[in-house]
Amino acid sequence: MEKFNKNTLDKRKPQHLYVQLFNLIRDIIIRGELKDHYKLPPIRSLAGRLEVNNSTVVNAYRLLEKEGYVYKKIGSGTFVSPRLEYDNEDVILEKYPAKDDLKLMDQGQIQIRKDMISFASATPTPDLFPVEAFKVLLNEVLDRDKGEVFGYQESQGYFPLRESLTKYLKNYNIETKPENVQIISGAQQGIDVIAKALVEYNDRVIVESPTYTGAIGTFRSRGAQIISIPILEDGIDIKKLEESVRVNKPKLIYLMPNFQNPTGYSYSLEKKKKILEIAKKYNVLIVEDDYLSDLVFNKKENGTLKSLDKDGLVIYIKSFSKIFMPGLRLGFLVMPPRVYHKILRAKHTSDISTSGLNQRVFDLYLRRDIWRDHIHHMEKIYKIRFEVMCKSISKYFSESGLEYNIPNGGLNFWFKLPEGLNSDDIYDKAVKKNVLIIPGNIFFPIVNENSYFRLSIAAVYPEQIEEGIRILANIIKGYNKEHIRDSYTPLL
Ligand SMILES: Cc1ncc(COP(=O)(O)O)c(C=O)c1O
């Protein structure tokens, strides 16, 4: 801030001067260039240097304080707020600018050419959507309910569907009532509605690191401070979680206990129980995002936290996008009674209600048990891909220096590159060979972490998988050699 002078702010810009100043100081703080508790220049002296009114600096400091970047001590001045100290990951940092297509990925999308082998998408290809079966039920609903279908629907959801879901949940050992079910337009909306209902400005939200990017974006959009706790192969690091909950008193803990996105890791039963104990001890709500627990390939424990929740601490989100049709925009929440009214209000202000037509058709899927057949069908298709993937990985990746863990189910595989290799570079090289991966960086909410990547089997056909993995293995081996050659210069 020493360099600030009369040219620092641009008086010709339409943006208010105090907002420009706020942005400048905020960015300096975010970049870590000002130490915790650093005293900002007094108002009058900074205003003098910038040649602006005192009120410009006052307003900028006020905004910085409101956003939690600085704090005031009466009579002493304004100071940089300490970062959330727990471990290195609990630091709010923006990511480095990425390449154009990686930036697109940060926004949750990427352009995929038709001829590509895409391990990037975790969404089923359209040929897997049960269009014909859906058409029959759709017509039946239209004949039965006529115009009713297209009126505004009850915000909480079509009652018969909530009833069917309550029955369906019994198969997963979740006991609930239609009153506690909230229909949502996809899990992403579920996260958004929960955030809108419960997260206030500057509240802290704990997430796994790495985690689902859509959740990070949503919590950030509410002004939440994100605290990330590393996930291990058997679930989140419990010691760090408990310590962080104790110190940071978060509003929510957002978790994916089964086939976590992006790692594919699943929590052990022991950890699931321990998390509920922590939630009870510190009275924190957990958001359980169950986007995929239906796809189990190696039979292991995959119960939900919700099925173990005796104290009403878990808000359960269920999506059907990965095993049904993402474009339907359909999912549901199971809510503990204490959040019921807030969530209902937030859903109403989001989109009033989820499509009545889709809800009615899905209700018939459940009532007629067509759903079970559909799940079995999807399981069969994905199991073939899963097995080809496992074989290809063991054939081509075993010598590559990659670290990985074969998941028990789900669609995602997570890899750590050997020391010194960068997943953005692997991404670039792979794209040139028509193979698409997702660099792990986008899944880390806080740190810039370049040594991981995610492969998903949702949108690759079995015959593409082996070829794609072979290409990736060659890139990694070649890159390894290139890297080693580049980094050693004999001093002769
Ligand atoms: C973990 C997780 N939660 C939620 C979503 C969003 O799902 P939906 O299509 O139901 O909104 C996704 C989509 O990829 C996801 O991976």
Coordinates of N, CA and C and ligand atoms in Angstrom, one line a residue, residues 122-123 185-189 191 212 254 256 261 289 291 318-322 326 329-331 412 454, ligand 1:
A122 N -18.8 -36.5 -15.8 CA -19.3 -37.5 -14.9 C -20.8 -37.6 -15.1
T123 N -21.3 -37.3 -16.3 CA -22.7 -37.4 -16.6 C -22.9 -38.5 -17.7
S185 N -35.0 -29.1 -7.7 CA -34.7 -29.2 -9.1 C -33.2 -29.6 -9.2
G186 N -32.9 -30.8 -8.8 CA -31.5 -31.2 -8.8 C -30.7 -30.9 -7.6
A187 N -29.7 -31.7 -7.3 CA -28.9 -31.6 -6.1 C -28.2 -30.2 -6.0
Q188 N -27.9 -29.7 -7.2 CA -27.2 -28.4 -7.1 C -28.2 -27.3 -6.5
Q189 N -29.4 -27.4 -6.9 CA -30.4 -26.5 -6.3 C -30.5 -26.8 -4.8
I191 N -28.2 -27.8 -2.7 CA -27.1 -27.1 -2.0 C -27.4 -25.6 -1.9
Y212 N -16.6 -31.1 -4.4 CA -17.4 -30.7 -5.6 C -17.4 -29.2 -5.9
Y254 N -20.3 -29.8 4.8 CA -20.8 -30.4 3.6 C -19.9 -31.6 3.2
M256 N -19.6 -35.7 1.2 CA -20.1 -36.8 0.3 C -19.6 -38.1 0.8
N261 N -16.9 -37.1 -4.7 CA -16.5 -36.4 -5.9 C -15.5 -35.3 -5.5
D289 N -24.4 -35.0 0.7 CA -24.7 -35.0 -0.7 C -24.5 -36.4 -1.3
Y291 N -25.0 -38.1 -4.2 CA -25.2 -38.0 -5.6 C -25.1 -39.3 -6.3
K318 N -30.4 -35.9 -2.3 CA -30.3 -37.0 -3.2 C -30.5 -36.5 -4.6
S319 N -29.6 -36.9 -5.5 CA -29.7 -36.5 -6.9 C -30.0 -37.8 -7.7
F320 N -30.7 -37.6 -8.8 CA -30.9 -38.7 -9.7 C -30.2 -38.5 -11.1
S321 N -29.4 -37.4 -11.1 CA -28.8 -37.0 -12.4 C -27.8 -38.1 -12.9
K322 N -27.0 -38.7 -12.1 CA -26.0 -39.6 -12.6 C -26.5 -41.0 -12.9
P326 N -30.0 -36.1 -16.2 CA -29.7 -34.9 -15.5 C -30.6 -33.7 -15.9
R329 N -33.8 -32.4 -14.0 CA -33.6 -31.5 -12.8 C -34.5 -32.0 -11.7
L330 N -34.2 -33.1 -11.2 CA -35.1 -33.7 -10.1 C -34.2 -34.3 -9.0
G331 N -34.5 -34.0 -7.8 CA -33.9 -34.6 -6.7 C -34.7 -34.3 -5.4
N412 N -16.0 -42.1 -10.5 CA -14.8 -41.3 -10.5 C -13.6 -42.0 -10.0
R454 N -8.7 -36.1 -12.2 CA -9.9 -37.0 -12.1 C -10.2 -37.6 -13.4
Ligands
LIG1 C1 -21.3 -34.1 -5.7 C2 -22.4 -33.5 -6.6 N1 -23.4 -32.9 -6.1 C3 -24.4 -32.3 -6.8 C4 -24.3 -32.4 -8.2 C5 -25.3 -31.7 -9.0 O1 -26.3 -32.7 -9.4 P1 -27.7 -32.3 -10.0 O2 -27.6 -32.6 -11.5 O3 -28.6 -33.2 -9.3 O4 -28.0 -30.9 -9.7 C6 -23.2 -33.0 -8.8 C7 -23.1 -33.0 -10.3 O5 -22.1 -33.4 -10.8 C8 -22.2 -33.6 -8.0 O6 -21.1 -34.2 -8.5

